[in-house]
Amino acid sequence: MAHIQLVGINKVYPNGFHAVHDFSMQIEKGEFIVFVGPSGCGKSTTLRMLAGLEDITSGELYIGGELANEKSPRARGVAMVFQSYALYPHMSVYDNMAFGLTLKGMGKDIIESRVEKTAKILGLTEYLDRKPRELSGGQRQRVAVGRAIIRHVEVFLMDEPLSNLDAKQRVTMRAEITQIHRRIGATTVYVTHDQTEAMTMADRIVVMKDGVAQQIGTPKELYFTPANRFVAGFIGDPPMNFLTCRAVQGAVCLQGGQQRVTLSDVYPLAMAQREGEEMELGFRPENAMPYADAQTANAAVMEGDVTLTEMLGDNVNVYMNVDGQDVILKLSPYEAPSVGQRYRFMVPKDAFFLFNMEDGAVITKG
Ligand code: ATP
């Protein structure tokens, strides 16, 4: 049986705003689930409904097989870690972690042993006497996580817990949270707007937009088989390129020019029914490579003008104008062109995606 089950969950705020639409999913015990999407897509609202901090307008929420819609936050057996840490500033790290257990009337010895154990897991042992203001952002974040772990609950809910950290700390804490999850194995639902966090931490990702789950899948599934243009553009960095084009005899012609992109053999059937139709061609920046005469059999060739390059060390982001449309290529620094150059590149035919113009749905191969 699934650990958490959401069945047709809706949230309509008192002002009439419909923030979450018909959300359903099953979360297995021990899974690390990440809700990701742009600001305002409804990810925090969904998390807060799981936590019991927000009423569920309609639909059912089951935790451990029991209907939880009307249960208080405490009775749900969940622990939440907030973006703001919500630490008590006047209390030491020890007391911050112990506080919830003290409220529960737990004995001093048990509390002490739990605090010690939790501090060890999080590398906080030497900071137990300090006040939050005497800690770095990353250390404060660990105390906030510690307060959740110490309760020995089976479900962790985390709302953008790394957003107050600098870029380096975020990378470190990301790995730490993943390792802690491996060690303690609690079912975790984690909210972020950062696709890299989602890709690196999640067992499964839920991509949300305008209160609707667009796709639920493993990082690999979302990257290789996105359900629509939105997911395709949201997952991946730099994002996927989208070029407006028209179907012409099993290939596509780019809008604004004469360039014709031949597609993989798996497309013709779908394309035959769409002759002349406008659609969007997608390919990822990392799938582009320099033009090489000998390799054109399985690749499509395109060219354009280089408008900007960004040297990142291990690769270069090359910004191009291809017949009036913007394209980014991710190339090795040894083969990247310079600004102002007319540049010819290739993309393997099987790396292309096609999307419906109106609704952005993926046009399936075969
Ligand atoms: P962010 O990353 O900015 O926190 P989010 O995806 O977590 O975004 P939510 O906080 O879930 O988004 O909000 C979803 C939508 O619901 C937003 O459009 C927001 O303005 C709206 N909303 C949130 N709280 C309320 C409220 N109390 N009353 C009315 N509308 C609300």
XYZ file of C-alpha atoms in Angstrom, residues 19-298:
280
model
C -4.700 27.064 -6.727
C -4.533 23.260 -7.128
C -6.548 21.259 -9.682
C -7.468 17.607 -9.286
C -4.089 16.428 -8.016
C -3.646 12.658 -7.690
C -0.590 10.576 -6.922
C 0.675 7.727 -4.800
C 3.874 8.067 -2.810
C 5.595 4.882 -1.664
C 7.250 4.451 1.713
C 10.763 5.909 1.735
C 10.417 7.751 -1.572
C 11.969 11.187 -2.067
C 9.435 13.193 -4.068
C 10.148 16.696 -5.356
C 7.432 19.153 -6.414
C 8.960 21.595 -8.860
C 7.573 24.461 -10.910
C 7.669 28.236 -11.334
C 6.523 30.680 -8.673
C 2.796 30.465 -7.991
C 2.261 27.015 -9.564
C 0.734 25.610 -6.372
C 3.565 23.479 -5.018
C 3.625 25.042 -1.533
C -0.157 24.911 -1.331
C -0.068 21.166 -2.072
C 2.656 20.619 0.528
C 0.753 22.631 3.116
C -2.360 20.533 2.481
C -0.242 17.431 3.152
C 1.036 19.014 6.359
C -2.437 20.009 7.545
C -1.593 23.727 7.476
C -4.118 24.361 4.721
C -7.631 22.903 4.348
C -8.288 20.543 1.446
C -11.236 21.909 -0.543
C -12.119 18.565 -2.138
C -10.509 15.187 -2.690
C -8.981 12.716 -0.259
C -5.618 12.493 1.429
C -4.511 9.185 2.951
C -1.403 8.831 5.100
C -0.512 5.289 6.138
C -3.834 4.116 4.727
C -5.897 6.415 6.962
C -7.983 9.318 5.724
C -6.084 12.374 6.943
C -8.160 15.297 5.564
C -9.462 16.292 8.973
C -6.475 15.270 11.086
C -4.479 17.950 12.888
C -0.895 18.548 11.720
C 0.430 16.789 14.822
C -1.796 13.730 14.401
C -0.576 13.219 10.823
C 2.908 12.170 11.945
C 4.654 14.590 9.629
C 7.509 17.030 10.275
C 7.921 20.169 8.211
C 11.107 22.090 7.452
C 10.468 25.656 6.343
C 12.409 27.971 4.079
C 12.830 30.426 6.953
C 14.197 27.703 9.312
C 11.819 28.987 12.038
C 14.408 28.481 14.792
C 13.913 29.991 18.258
C 16.585 32.732 18.363
C 16.964 32.824 22.150
C 17.454 29.059 22.492
C 20.661 27.078 21.985
C 20.971 24.543 19.167
C 20.432 21.813 21.767
C 17.216 23.399 23.051
C 15.954 24.141 19.564
C 16.206 20.454 18.724
C 14.950 19.256 22.104
C 11.987 21.630 22.328
C 9.401 19.517 20.526
C 10.294 16.447 22.553
C 10.114 18.375 25.832
C 6.622 19.577 24.904
C 5.645 15.974 24.388
C 6.725 15.261 27.982
C 9.588 12.973 27.007
C 12.195 12.082 29.658
C 15.449 14.022 29.890
C 17.661 11.003 29.192
C 15.816 10.007 26.004
C 15.892 13.592 24.799
C 19.621 13.839 25.473
C 20.378 10.654 23.594
C 18.215 11.695 20.641
C 19.787 15.150 20.439
C 23.254 13.614 20.535
C 22.429 11.139 17.826
C 20.787 13.720 15.592
C 23.630 16.202 16.113
C 26.080 13.492 15.086
C 24.182 12.682 11.892
C 24.165 16.375 10.969
C 27.678 17.271 12.130
C 26.319 19.678 14.764
C 27.851 18.145 17.902
C 30.293 20.978 18.497
C 27.635 23.657 18.041
C 25.038 22.437 20.535
C 25.661 25.329 22.949
C 25.476 28.040 20.322
C 22.536 30.301 19.524
C 21.224 30.376 15.926
C 22.761 33.834 15.302
C 26.195 32.313 15.983
C 25.794 29.827 13.116
C 26.241 30.033 9.346
C 23.218 29.720 7.066
C 24.080 26.100 6.265
C 24.439 25.224 9.957
C 21.089 26.859 10.765
C 19.533 24.851 7.989
C 20.947 21.673 9.498
C 19.439 22.565 12.880
C 16.058 23.011 11.155
C 16.435 19.591 9.540
C 17.553 18.203 12.912
C 14.374 19.419 14.573
C 12.415 17.386 12.043
C 14.589 14.241 12.207
C 14.579 14.130 15.997
C 10.843 13.536 16.104
C 11.248 10.146 14.421
C 8.273 10.774 12.179
C 7.781 8.817 8.997
C 7.094 11.752 6.689
C 9.250 14.840 6.092
C 7.871 17.829 4.267
C 10.354 20.456 3.120
C 9.434 23.803 1.589
C 12.381 25.357 -0.321
C 14.738 24.600 2.584
C 17.869 25.701 0.725
C 16.711 28.973 -0.753
C 18.402 31.153 1.887
C 21.826 29.635 1.242
C 24.458 30.782 -1.221
C 25.157 28.712 -4.336
C 28.017 26.683 -2.835
C 26.185 25.939 0.402
C 23.159 24.816 -1.591
C 25.202 22.234 -3.451
C 26.667 20.920 -0.184
C 23.326 20.828 1.658
C 21.640 19.193 -1.319
C 24.042 16.262 -1.038
C 23.695 16.226 2.755
C 19.911 16.061 2.655
C 20.073 13.231 0.101
C 22.507 11.320 2.319
C 20.394 11.899 5.436
C 17.396 10.616 3.522
C 19.301 7.460 2.570
C 20.302 6.915 6.177
C 16.928 7.413 7.844
C 14.685 6.423 4.933
C 11.682 8.626 5.818
C 9.203 9.386 3.048
C 10.038 12.925 1.943
C 8.165 15.526 -0.075
C 10.368 18.448 -1.050
C 9.306 21.675 -2.760
C 11.622 23.752 -4.942
C 11.573 25.973 -8.014
C 15.083 24.789 -8.917
C 15.144 22.055 -11.540
C 18.733 21.087 -10.634
C 17.681 20.361 -7.046
C 14.761 18.334 -8.359
C 16.909 16.349 -10.787
C 19.702 15.619 -8.316
C 17.629 14.771 -5.231
C 14.388 13.159 -6.346
C 13.371 9.559 -6.804
C 10.385 11.013 -8.653
C 9.579 14.571 -9.667
C 6.190 16.244 -10.010
C 6.353 19.159 -12.467
C 3.563 21.665 -11.763
C 2.198 24.600 -13.713
C -0.859 26.742 -12.918
C -1.967 24.316 -10.208
C -1.886 21.297 -12.524
C 0.607 18.420 -12.350
C 2.083 18.295 -15.843
C 4.042 15.067 -15.434
C 5.134 12.739 -12.643
C 8.211 10.618 -13.245
C 11.841 9.836 -12.464
C 14.440 12.452 -13.412
C 15.432 10.258 -16.363
C 11.846 9.916 -17.616
C 11.290 13.663 -17.455
C 14.526 14.404 -19.277
C 14.211 11.805 -22.020
C 10.438 11.563 -22.423
C 8.837 14.857 -21.416
C 5.047 14.840 -21.791
C 4.828 18.348 -23.187
C 6.683 21.496 -24.112
C 6.472 22.924 -20.615
C 8.189 19.934 -18.985
C 10.708 19.737 -21.846
C 11.607 23.404 -21.326
C 11.646 23.271 -17.532
C 13.940 20.272 -17.090
C 17.487 20.789 -18.370
C 20.005 23.635 -18.176
C 20.373 25.543 -20.439
C 16.762 24.829 -21.399
C 15.705 22.961 -24.522
C 15.670 24.949 -27.783
C 12.296 25.411 -29.487
C 12.105 26.377 -33.151
C 8.898 27.185 -34.964
C 8.698 25.095 -38.112
C 6.339 23.509 -40.642
C 5.943 19.853 -41.603
C 7.051 19.248 -45.207
C 7.238 15.743 -46.613
C 8.447 13.938 -43.518
C 10.886 16.706 -42.593
C 10.388 20.173 -41.124
C 11.288 23.570 -42.534
C 12.351 26.241 -40.068
C 10.183 29.326 -40.075
C 11.897 32.451 -41.331
C 14.298 30.717 -43.698
C 15.031 27.875 -46.048
C 16.591 25.406 -43.633
C 15.135 21.960 -43.738
C 15.637 19.542 -40.844
C 15.351 15.876 -41.665
C 13.859 13.841 -38.879
C 14.457 10.309 -37.694
C 12.707 7.534 -39.646
C 10.383 6.967 -36.722
C 8.472 10.179 -37.445
C 7.008 9.899 -40.967
C 3.738 8.246 -39.994
C 2.861 10.995 -37.527
C 4.132 13.636 -39.944
C 2.234 12.411 -42.999
C -1.027 13.393 -41.295
C 0.312 16.815 -40.447
C 1.653 17.963 -43.813
C 1.915 21.777 -43.828
C 1.093 22.080 -40.130
C 2.988 24.525 -37.947
C 4.723 22.935 -34.955
C 7.706 23.348 -32.676
C 10.967 21.479 -33.071
C 12.855 20.879 -29.814
C 16.427 19.845 -29.144
C 18.668 20.128 -26.120
C 21.749 22.400 -26.200
C 23.952 19.480 -25.096
C 22.917 17.381 -28.104
C 24.412 19.801 -30.622
C 27.854 19.107 -32.093
C 30.120 20.738 -34.641
C 29.431 19.941 -38.284
C 31.423 16.987 -39.602
C 31.006 15.830 -43.174
C 31.343 12.147 -42.407
C 28.598 12.068 -39.796
C 25.633 13.623 -41.550
C 23.758 10.351 -42.192
C 22.165 10.250 -38.757
